[in-house]
Each structure stands twice: as C-alpha cells, then as structure tokens.
PDB file of C-alpha atoms in Angstrom:
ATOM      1  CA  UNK A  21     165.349 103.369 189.476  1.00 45.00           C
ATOM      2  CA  UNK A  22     161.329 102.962 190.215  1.00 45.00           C
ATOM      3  CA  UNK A  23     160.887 102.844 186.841  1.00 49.00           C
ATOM      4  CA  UNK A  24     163.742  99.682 186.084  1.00 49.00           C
ATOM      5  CA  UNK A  25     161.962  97.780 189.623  1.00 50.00           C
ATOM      6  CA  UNK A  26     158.852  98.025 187.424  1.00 51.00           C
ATOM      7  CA  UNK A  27     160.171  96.632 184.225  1.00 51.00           C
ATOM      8  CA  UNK A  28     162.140  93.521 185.956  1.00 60.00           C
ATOM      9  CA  UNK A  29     158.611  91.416 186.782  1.00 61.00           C
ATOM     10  CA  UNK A  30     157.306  91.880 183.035  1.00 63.00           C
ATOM     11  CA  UNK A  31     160.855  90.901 181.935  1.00 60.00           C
ATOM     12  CA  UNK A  32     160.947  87.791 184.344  1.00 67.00           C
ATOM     13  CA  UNK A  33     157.390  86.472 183.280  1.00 62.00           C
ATOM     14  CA  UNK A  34     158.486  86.692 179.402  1.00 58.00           C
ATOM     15  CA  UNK A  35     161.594  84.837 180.222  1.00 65.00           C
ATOM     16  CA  UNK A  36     159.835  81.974 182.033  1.00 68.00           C
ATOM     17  CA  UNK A  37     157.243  81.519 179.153  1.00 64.00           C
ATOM     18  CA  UNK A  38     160.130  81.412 176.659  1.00 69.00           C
ATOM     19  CA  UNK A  39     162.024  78.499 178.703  1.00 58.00           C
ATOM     20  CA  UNK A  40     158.275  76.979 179.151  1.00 65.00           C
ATOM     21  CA  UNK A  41     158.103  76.994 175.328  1.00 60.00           C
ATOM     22  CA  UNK A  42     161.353  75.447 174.418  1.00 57.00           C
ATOM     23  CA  UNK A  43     160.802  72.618 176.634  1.00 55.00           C
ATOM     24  CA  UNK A  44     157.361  71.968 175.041  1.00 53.00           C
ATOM     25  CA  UNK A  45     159.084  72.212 171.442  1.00 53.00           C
ATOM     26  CA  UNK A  46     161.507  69.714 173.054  1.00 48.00           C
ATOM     27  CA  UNK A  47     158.746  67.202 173.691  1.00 47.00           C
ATOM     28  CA  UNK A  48     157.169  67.540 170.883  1.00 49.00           C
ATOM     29  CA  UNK A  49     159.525  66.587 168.384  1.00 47.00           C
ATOM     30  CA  UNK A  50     161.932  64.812 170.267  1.00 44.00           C
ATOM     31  CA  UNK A  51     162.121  61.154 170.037  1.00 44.00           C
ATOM     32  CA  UNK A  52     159.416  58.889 171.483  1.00 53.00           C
ATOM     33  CA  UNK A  53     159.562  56.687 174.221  1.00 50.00           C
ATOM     34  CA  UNK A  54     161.652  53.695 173.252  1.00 61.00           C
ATOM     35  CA  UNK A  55     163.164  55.532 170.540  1.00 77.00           C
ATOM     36  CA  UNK A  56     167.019  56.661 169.976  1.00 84.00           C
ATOM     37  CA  UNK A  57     169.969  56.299 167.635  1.00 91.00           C
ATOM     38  CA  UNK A  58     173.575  55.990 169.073  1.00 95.00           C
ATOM     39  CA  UNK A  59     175.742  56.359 166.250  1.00 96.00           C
ATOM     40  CA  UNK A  60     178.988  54.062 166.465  1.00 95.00           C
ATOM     41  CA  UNK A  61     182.227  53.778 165.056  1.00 96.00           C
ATOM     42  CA  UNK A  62     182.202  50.811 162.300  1.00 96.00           C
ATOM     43  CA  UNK A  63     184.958  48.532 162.434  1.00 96.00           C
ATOM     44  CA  UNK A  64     186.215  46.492 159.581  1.00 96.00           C
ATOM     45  CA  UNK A  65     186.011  42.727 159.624  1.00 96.00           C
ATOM     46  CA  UNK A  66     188.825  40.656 160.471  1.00 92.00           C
ATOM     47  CA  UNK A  67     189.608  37.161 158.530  1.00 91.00           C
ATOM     48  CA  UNK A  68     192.430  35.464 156.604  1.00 92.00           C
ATOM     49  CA  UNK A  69     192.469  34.008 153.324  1.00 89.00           C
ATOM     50  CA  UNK A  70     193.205  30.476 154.898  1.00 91.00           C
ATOM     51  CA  UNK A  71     190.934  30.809 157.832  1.00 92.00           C
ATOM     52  CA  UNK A  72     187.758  28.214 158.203  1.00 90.00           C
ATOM     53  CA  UNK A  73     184.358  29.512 157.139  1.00 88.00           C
ATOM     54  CA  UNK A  74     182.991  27.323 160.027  1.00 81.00           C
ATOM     55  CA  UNK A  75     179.929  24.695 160.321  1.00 77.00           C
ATOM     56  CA  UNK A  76     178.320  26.378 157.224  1.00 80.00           C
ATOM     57  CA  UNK A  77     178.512  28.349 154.358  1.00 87.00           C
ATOM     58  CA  UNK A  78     178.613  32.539 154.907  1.00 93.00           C
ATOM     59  CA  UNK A  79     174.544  33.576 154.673  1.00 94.00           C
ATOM     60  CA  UNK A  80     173.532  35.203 150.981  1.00 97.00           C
ATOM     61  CA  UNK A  81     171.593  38.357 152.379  1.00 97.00           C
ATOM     62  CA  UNK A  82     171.083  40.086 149.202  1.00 98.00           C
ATOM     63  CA  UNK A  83     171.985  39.977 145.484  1.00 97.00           C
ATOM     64  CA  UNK A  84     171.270  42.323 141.636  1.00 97.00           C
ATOM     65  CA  UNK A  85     172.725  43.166 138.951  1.00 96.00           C
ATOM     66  CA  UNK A  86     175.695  45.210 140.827  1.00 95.00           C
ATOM     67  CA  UNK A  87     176.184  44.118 144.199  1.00 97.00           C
ATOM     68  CA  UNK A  88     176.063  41.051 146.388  1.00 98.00           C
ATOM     69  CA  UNK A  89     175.705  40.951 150.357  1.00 98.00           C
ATOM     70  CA  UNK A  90     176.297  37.907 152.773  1.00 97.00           C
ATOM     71  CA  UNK A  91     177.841  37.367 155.966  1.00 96.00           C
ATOM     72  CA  UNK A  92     179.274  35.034 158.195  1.00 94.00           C
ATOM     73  CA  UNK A  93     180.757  34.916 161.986  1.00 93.00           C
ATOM     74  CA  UNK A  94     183.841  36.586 160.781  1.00 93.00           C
ATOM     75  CA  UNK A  95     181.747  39.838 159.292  1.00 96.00           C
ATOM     76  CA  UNK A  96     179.406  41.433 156.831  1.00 97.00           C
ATOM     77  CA  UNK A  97     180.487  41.862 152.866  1.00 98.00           C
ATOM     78  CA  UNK A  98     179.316  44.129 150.309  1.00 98.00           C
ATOM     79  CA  UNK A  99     180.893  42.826 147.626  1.00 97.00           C
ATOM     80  CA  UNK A 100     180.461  45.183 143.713  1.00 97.00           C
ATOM     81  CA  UNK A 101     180.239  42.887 140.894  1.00 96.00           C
ATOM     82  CA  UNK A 102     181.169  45.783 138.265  1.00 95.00           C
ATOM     83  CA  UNK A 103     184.504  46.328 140.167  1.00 94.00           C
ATOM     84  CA  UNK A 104     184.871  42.621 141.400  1.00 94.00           C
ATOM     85  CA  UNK A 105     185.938  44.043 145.118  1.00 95.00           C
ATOM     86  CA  UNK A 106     184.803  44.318 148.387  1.00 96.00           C
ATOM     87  CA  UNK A 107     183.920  47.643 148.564  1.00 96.00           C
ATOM     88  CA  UNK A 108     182.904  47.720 152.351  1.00 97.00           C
ATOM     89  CA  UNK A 109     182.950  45.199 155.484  1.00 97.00           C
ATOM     90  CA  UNK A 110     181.448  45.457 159.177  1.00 97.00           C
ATOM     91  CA  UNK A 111     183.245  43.480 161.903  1.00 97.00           C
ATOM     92  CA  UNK A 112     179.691  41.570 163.560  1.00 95.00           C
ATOM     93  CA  UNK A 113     181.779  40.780 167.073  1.00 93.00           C
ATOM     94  CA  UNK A 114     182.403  44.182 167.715  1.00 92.00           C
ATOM     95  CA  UNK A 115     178.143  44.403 168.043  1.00 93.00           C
ATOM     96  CA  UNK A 116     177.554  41.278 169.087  1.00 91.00           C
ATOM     97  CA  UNK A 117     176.050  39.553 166.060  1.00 92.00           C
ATOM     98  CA  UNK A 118     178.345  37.036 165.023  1.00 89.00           C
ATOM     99  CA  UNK A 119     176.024  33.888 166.225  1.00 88.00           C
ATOM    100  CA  UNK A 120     173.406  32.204 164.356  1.00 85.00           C
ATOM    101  CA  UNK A 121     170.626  34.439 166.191  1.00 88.00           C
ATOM    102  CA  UNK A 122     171.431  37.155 164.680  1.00 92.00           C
ATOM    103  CA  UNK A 123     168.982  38.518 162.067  1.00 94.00           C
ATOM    104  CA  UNK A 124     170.361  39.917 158.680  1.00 96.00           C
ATOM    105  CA  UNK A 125     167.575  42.128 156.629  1.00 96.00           C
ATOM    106  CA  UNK A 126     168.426  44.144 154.006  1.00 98.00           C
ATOM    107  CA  UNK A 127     166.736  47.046 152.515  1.00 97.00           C
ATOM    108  CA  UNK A 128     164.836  46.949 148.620  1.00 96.00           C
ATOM    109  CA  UNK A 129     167.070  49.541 147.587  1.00 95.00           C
ATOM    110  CA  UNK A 130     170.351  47.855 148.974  1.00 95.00           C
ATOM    111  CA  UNK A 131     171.867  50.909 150.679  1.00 97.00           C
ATOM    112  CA  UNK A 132     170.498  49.586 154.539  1.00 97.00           C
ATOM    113  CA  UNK A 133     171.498  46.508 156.339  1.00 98.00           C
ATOM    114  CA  UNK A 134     170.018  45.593 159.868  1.00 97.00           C
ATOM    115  CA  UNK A 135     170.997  43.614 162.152  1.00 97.00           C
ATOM    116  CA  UNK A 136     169.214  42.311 165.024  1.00 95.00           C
ATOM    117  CA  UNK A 137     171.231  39.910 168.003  1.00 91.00           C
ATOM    118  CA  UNK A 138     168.852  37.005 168.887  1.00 85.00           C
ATOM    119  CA  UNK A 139     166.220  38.856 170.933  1.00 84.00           C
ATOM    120  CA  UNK A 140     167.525  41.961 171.893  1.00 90.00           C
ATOM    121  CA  UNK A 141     165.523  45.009 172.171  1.00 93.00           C
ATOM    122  CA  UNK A 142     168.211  46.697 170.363  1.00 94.00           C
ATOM    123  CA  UNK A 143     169.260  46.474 166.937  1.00 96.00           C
ATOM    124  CA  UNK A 144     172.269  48.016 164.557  1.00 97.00           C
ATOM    125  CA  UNK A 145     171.385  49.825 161.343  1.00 97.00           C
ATOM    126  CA  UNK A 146     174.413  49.772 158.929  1.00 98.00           C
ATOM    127  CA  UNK A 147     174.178  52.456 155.933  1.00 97.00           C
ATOM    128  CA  UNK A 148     176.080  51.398 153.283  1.00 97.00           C
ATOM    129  CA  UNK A 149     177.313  54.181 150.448  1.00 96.00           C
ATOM    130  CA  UNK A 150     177.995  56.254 154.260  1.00 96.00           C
ATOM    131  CA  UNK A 151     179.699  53.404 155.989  1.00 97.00           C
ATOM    132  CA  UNK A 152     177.469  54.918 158.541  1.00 97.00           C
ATOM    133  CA  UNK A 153     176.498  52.653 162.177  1.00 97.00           C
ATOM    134  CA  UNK A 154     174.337  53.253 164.797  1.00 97.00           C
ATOM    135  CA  UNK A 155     172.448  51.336 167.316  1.00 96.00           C
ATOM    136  CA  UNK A 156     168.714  51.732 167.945  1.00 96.00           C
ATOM    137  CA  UNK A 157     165.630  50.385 169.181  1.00 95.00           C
ATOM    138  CA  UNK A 158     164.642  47.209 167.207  1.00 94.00           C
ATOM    139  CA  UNK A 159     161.866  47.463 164.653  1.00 93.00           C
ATOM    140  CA  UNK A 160     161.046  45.389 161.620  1.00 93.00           C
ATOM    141  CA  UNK A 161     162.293  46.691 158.900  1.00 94.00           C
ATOM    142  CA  UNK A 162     159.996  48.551 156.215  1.00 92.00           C
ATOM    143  CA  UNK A 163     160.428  47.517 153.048  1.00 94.00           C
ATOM    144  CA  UNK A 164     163.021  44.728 152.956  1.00 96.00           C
ATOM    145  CA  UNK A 165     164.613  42.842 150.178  1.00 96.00           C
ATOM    146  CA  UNK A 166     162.026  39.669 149.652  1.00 93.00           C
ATOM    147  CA  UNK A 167     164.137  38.261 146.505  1.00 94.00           C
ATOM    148  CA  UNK A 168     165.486  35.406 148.624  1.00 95.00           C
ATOM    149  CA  UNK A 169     164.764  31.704 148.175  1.00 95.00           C
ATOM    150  CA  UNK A 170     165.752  27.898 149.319  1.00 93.00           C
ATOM    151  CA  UNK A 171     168.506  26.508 147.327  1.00 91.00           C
ATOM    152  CA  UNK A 172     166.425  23.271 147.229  1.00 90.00           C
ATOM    153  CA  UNK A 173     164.209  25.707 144.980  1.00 90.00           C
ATOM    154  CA  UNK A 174     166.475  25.830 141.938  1.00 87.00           C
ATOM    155  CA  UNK A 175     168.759  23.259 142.152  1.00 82.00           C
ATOM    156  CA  UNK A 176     168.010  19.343 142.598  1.00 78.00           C
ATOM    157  CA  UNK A 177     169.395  18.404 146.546  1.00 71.00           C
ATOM    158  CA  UNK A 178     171.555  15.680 145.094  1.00 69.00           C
ATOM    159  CA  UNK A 179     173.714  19.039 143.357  1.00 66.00           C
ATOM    160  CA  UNK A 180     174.097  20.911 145.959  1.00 68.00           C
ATOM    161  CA  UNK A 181     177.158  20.159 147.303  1.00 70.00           C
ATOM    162  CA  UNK A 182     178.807  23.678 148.797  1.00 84.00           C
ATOM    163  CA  UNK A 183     176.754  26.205 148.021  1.00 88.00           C
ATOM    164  CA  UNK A 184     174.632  28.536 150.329  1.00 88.00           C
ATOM    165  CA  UNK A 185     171.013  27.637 151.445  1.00 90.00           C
ATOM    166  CA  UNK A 186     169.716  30.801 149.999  1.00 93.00           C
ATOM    167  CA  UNK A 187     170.172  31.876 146.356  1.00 95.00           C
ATOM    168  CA  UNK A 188     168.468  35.121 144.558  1.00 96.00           C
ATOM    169  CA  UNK A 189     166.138  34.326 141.258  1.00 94.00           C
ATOM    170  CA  UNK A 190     166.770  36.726 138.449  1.00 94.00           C
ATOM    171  CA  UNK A 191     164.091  37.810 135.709  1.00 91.00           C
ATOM    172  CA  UNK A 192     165.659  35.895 132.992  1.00 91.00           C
ATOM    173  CA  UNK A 193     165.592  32.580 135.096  1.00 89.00           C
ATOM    174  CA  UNK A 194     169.620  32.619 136.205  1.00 93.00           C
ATOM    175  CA  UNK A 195     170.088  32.361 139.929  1.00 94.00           C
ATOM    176  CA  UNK A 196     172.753  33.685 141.781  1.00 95.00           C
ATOM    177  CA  UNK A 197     174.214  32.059 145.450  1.00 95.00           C
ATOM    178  CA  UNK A 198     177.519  31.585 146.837  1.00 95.00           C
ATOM    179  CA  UNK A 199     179.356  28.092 146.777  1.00 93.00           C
ATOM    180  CA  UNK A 200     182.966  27.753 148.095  1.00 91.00           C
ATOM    181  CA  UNK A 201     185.633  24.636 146.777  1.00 86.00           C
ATOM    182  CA  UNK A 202     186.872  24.235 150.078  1.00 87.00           C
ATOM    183  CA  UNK A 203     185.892  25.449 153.889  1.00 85.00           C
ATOM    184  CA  UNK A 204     188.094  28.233 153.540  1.00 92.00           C
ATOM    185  CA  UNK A 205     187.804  32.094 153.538  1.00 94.00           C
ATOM    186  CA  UNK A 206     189.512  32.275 149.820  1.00 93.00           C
ATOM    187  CA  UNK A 207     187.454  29.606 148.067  1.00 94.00           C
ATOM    188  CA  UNK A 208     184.101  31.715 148.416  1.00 95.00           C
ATOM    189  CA  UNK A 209     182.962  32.414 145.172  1.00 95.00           C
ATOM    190  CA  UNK A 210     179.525  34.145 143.779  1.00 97.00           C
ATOM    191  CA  UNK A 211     177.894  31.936 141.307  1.00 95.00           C
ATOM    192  CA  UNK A 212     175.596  33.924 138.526  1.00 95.00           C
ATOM    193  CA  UNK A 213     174.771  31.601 135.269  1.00 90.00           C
ATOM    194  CA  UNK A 214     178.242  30.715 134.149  1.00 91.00           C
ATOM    195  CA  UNK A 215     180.172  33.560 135.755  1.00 94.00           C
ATOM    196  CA  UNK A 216     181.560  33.451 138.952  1.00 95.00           C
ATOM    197  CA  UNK A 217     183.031  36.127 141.294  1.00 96.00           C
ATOM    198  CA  UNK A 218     186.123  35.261 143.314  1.00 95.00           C
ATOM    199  CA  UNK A 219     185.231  37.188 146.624  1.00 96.00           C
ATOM    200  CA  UNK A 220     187.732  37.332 148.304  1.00 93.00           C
ATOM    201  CA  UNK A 221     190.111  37.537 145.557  1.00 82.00           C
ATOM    202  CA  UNK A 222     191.968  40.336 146.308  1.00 61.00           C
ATOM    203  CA  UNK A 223     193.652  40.113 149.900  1.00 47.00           C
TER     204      UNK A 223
END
C-alpha cells in the first residue's frame, strides 16, 4: 500500500503534463482568430420557366470551353455546355445573397464560387463538383477568374439589346454572354459565336 501512495504523485504529474500538451497542440493548429468554417446544407434554387428575371439580366460570373456560371435573385447556375444541363444550382435567399450587394467571384479553375452579402464579415464558399457549402470569415479570394469584360467591349452599344453587361473573350476572338428574348426565366440563352445554349431548356 506505501508503495501504490508513492506511485499516485508521479502518475498525477504525468497526467497533468499530458492534458497541458494537448491543449497547446490545440492552439497551435487550431484555427486563428477570426477564422472558422460552418458547413451548411445547400439548397436548390427555386424559379419557374415563366417567372420574371427582374430589372436586369442574370450576372455572367464565369465562362470556357465546358461550363458557364451566372446568377440572378432567384439563384446560382452551373450550367455544362457538353451536356447542355444544369448540372447544379444554389438557392442565394436561403444565405442572404440575393440583392445586388452581393459579390459573385469565382475561382481560375471553376470548381469554387464565393459569395460575399454587401459588407458582411462573413462570406459563403460554394464547392462545386462536391455541392459542398459552408460559411466563413470573408477574405478575397486567391486566384479568381479575371476573364470577364464590359459588353460595351465587344459589341457596338447600339446592338446590345438583351444581353448581359459582362461577356467572356475567348482565344480565337468569339465571345460568349448571356442574352434572353424576353424577361422571362425560359428565354435565357448562352450566346458563343453562332451557337447558343437554351439554359433553362429542360424544366
């Protein structure tokens, strides 16, 4: 029994310096201050083929060879231009981004969007090939997509007409850049040299 008594200080002290370790670790390589991801549940957009597109035109956020992104109040598209579908959407009133502050940026490599509500201190980062959302501190983004220009840039004002103020220059001169018929959700199109992309075709 003398001999146990002896034993339980030595025990206690290695004990203590273990927990005093793990919280150190903890510190260490836990986030930093103003830091942290929530993930969240993405929701799919909501809209109708007959429904109004609004004051203006849905933003062109991104465009290449195989996929086109653009929103509007009524969501975020990623629309594939091999398969002619939407292959994923993102409800932007569920987060709070569905007003004209809101800041679309989208990644070089076209598999991150961000989105940043007027000027929050927050922001959402939507992965796209996970259909993965989660809410974090706001940060510029790294290495966005730059391709974007004024419509007025390739295409006399007196043309315009409907078509999106930002279009997407390609390397052998087309441009691409959404125009719509009519104000309504199923006249959106995706205009590319002489092809054009009914996107919301297939609902």
């Amino acid at each position: 029994m003398l001999k146990d008594k002896k034993i339980m200080p030595g025990v206690t002290a290695v004990i203590i310096l273990i927990v005093i370790a793990a919280i150190s670790i903890s510190f260490i390589s836990g986030p930093k201050e103003g830091e942290y991801k929530i993930p969240i549940e993405p929701t799919i957009a909501e809209w109708s083929s007959d429904q109004n597109m609004g004051a203006h035109l849905p933003i062109l956020d991104y465009a290449s060879d195989n996929i086109v992104i653009f929103h509007s109040y009524f969501g975020l598209f990623v629309y594939n231009l091999d398969s002619q579908k939407l292959i994923r959407s993102l409800n932007l009133q569920s987060i709070g981004c569905a007003d004209d502050s809101c800041v679309v940026s989208v990644s070089k490599d076209e598999n991150t969007v961000q989105l940043h509500p007027g000027d929050s201190e927050s922001m959402y980062v939507y992965t796209i090939s996970k259909n993965n959302l989660v809410k974090a501190a706001y940060k510029p983004m790294e290495e966005p997509f730059d391709g974007l220009v004024s419509i007025l840039d390739v295409m006399d004002f007196d043309k315009i007409g409907n078509y999106s103020h930002n279009a997407v220059i390609f390397n052998n001169g087309e441009f691409g850049c959404l125009r719509a018929s009519e104000w309504t959700v199923s006249s959106l199109t995706y205009v590319r040299g002489d092809r054009v992309h009914e996107l919301f075709k297939q609902k």
